[in-house]
mmCIF file of C-alpha atoms in Angstrom:
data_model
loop_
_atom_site.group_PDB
_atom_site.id
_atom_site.type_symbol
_atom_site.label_atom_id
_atom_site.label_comp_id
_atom_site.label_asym_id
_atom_site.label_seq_id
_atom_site.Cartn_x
_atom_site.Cartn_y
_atom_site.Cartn_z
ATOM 1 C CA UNK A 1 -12.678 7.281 -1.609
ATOM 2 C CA UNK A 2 -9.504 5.606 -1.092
ATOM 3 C CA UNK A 3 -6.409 6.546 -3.515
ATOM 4 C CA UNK A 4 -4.464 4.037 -4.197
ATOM 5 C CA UNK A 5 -0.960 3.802 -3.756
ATOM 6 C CA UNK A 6 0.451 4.038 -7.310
ATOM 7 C CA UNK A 7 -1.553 7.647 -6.944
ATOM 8 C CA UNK A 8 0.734 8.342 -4.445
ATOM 9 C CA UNK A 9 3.679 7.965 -6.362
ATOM 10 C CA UNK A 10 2.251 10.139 -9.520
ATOM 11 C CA UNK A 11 0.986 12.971 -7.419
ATOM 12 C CA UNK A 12 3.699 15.362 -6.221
ATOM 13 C CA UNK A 13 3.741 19.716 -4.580
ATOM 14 C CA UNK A 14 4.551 22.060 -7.570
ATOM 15 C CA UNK A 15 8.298 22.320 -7.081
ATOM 16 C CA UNK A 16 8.131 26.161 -7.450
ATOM 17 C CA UNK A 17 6.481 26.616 -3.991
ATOM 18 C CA UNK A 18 8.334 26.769 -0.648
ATOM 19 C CA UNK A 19 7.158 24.004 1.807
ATOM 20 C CA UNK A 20 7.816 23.764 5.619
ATOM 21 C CA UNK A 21 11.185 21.697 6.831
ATOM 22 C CA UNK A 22 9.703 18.089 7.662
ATOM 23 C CA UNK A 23 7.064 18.018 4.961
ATOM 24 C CA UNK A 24 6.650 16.387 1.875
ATOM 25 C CA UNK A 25 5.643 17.624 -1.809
ATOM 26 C CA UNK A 26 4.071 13.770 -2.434
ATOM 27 C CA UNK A 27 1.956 14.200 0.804
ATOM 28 C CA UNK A 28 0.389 17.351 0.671
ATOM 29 C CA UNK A 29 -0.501 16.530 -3.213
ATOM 30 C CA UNK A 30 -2.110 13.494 -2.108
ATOM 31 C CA UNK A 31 -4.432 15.490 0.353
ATOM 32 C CA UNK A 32 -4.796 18.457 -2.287
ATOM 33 C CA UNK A 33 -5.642 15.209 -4.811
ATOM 34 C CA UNK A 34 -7.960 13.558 -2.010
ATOM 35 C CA UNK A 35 -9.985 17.020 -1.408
ATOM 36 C CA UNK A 36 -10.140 18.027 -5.224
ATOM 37 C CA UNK A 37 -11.925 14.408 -5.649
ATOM 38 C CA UNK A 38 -14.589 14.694 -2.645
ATOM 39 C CA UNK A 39 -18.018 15.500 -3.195
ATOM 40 C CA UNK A 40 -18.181 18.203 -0.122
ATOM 41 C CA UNK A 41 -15.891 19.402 2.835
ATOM 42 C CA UNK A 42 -14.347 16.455 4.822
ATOM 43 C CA UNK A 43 -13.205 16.385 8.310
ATOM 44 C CA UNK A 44 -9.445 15.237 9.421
ATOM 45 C CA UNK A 45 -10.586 11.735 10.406
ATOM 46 C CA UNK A 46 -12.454 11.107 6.917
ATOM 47 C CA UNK A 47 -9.444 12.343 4.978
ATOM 48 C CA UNK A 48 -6.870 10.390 7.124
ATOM 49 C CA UNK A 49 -8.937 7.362 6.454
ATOM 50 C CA UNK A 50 -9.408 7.998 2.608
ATOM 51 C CA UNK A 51 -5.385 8.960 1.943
ATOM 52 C CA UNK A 52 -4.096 5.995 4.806
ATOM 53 C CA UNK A 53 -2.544 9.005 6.622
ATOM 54 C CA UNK A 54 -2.092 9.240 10.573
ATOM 55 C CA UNK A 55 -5.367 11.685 12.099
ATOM 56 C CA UNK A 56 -2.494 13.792 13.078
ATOM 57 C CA UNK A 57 -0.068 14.061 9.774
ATOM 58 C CA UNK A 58 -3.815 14.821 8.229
ATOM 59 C CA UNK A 59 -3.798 18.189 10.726
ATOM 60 C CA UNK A 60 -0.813 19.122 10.379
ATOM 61 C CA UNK A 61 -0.609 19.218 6.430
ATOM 62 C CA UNK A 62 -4.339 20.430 6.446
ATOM 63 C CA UNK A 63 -3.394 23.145 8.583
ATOM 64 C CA UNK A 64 -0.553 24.587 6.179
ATOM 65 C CA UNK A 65 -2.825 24.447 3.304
ATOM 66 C CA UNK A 66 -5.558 26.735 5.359
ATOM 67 C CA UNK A 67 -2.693 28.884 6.347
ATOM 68 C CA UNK A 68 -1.265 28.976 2.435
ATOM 69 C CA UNK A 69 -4.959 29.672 1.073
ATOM 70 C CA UNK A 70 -5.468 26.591 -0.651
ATOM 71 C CA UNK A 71 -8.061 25.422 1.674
ATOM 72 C CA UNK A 72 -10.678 26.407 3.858
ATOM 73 C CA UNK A 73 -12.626 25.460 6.499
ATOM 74 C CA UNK A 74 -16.268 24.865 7.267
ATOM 75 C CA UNK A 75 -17.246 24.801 10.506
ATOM 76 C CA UNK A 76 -20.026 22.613 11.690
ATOM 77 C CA UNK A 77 -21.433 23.463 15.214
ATOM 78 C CA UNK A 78 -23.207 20.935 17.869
ATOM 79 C CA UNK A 79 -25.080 21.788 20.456
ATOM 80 C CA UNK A 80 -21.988 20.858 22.770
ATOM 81 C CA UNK A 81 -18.096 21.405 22.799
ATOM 82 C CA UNK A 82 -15.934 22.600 19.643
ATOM 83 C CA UNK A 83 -17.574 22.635 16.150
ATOM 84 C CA UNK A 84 -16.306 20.021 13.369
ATOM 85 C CA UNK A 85 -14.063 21.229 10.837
ATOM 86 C CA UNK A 86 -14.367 19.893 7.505
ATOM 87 C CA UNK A 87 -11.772 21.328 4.513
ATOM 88 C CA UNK A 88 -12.767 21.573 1.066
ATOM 89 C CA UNK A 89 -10.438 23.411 -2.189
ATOM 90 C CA UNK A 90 -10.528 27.329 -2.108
ATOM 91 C CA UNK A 91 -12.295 28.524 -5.016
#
């Protein structure tokens, strides 16, 4: 599910809410836009590879939307190491 880049452009953070120094309204829409549009939860590398974001710009925005409530995780555990998380839209 790739969005394409005139998406980018049209999809902006509510200007009413307060986001971190560094960050940017178009960027976290485009992940909020990305998640709204998948069909389950999706881990950092799926997302980073739908949106063209870098794995770690991907964590970093993911991880202020869990912290702001308007995501949450899943967490998928193997039988070795740290479980996957995958994000989907708080309901």
């Amino acid at each position: 599910m790739n969005l394409n880049p005139d998406a980018r452009q049209e999809t902006a953070w509510p200007a009413a809410q307060e986001i971190p120094k560094g960050m940017s309204p178009t960027t976290l829409r485009l992940i909020v836009t990305y998640l709204q549009k998948a069909k389950g939860p999706e881990d950092i590398d799926t997302i980073s590879e739908g949106t063209g974001l870098a794995y770690q710009t991907v964590h970093r925005y993911v991880s202020f939307l869990d912290q702001e409530g308007v995501v949450e995780v899943d967490l998928v555990y193997g039988k070795v190491g740290r479980p996957l998380k995958r994000f989907f839209i708080a309901t």
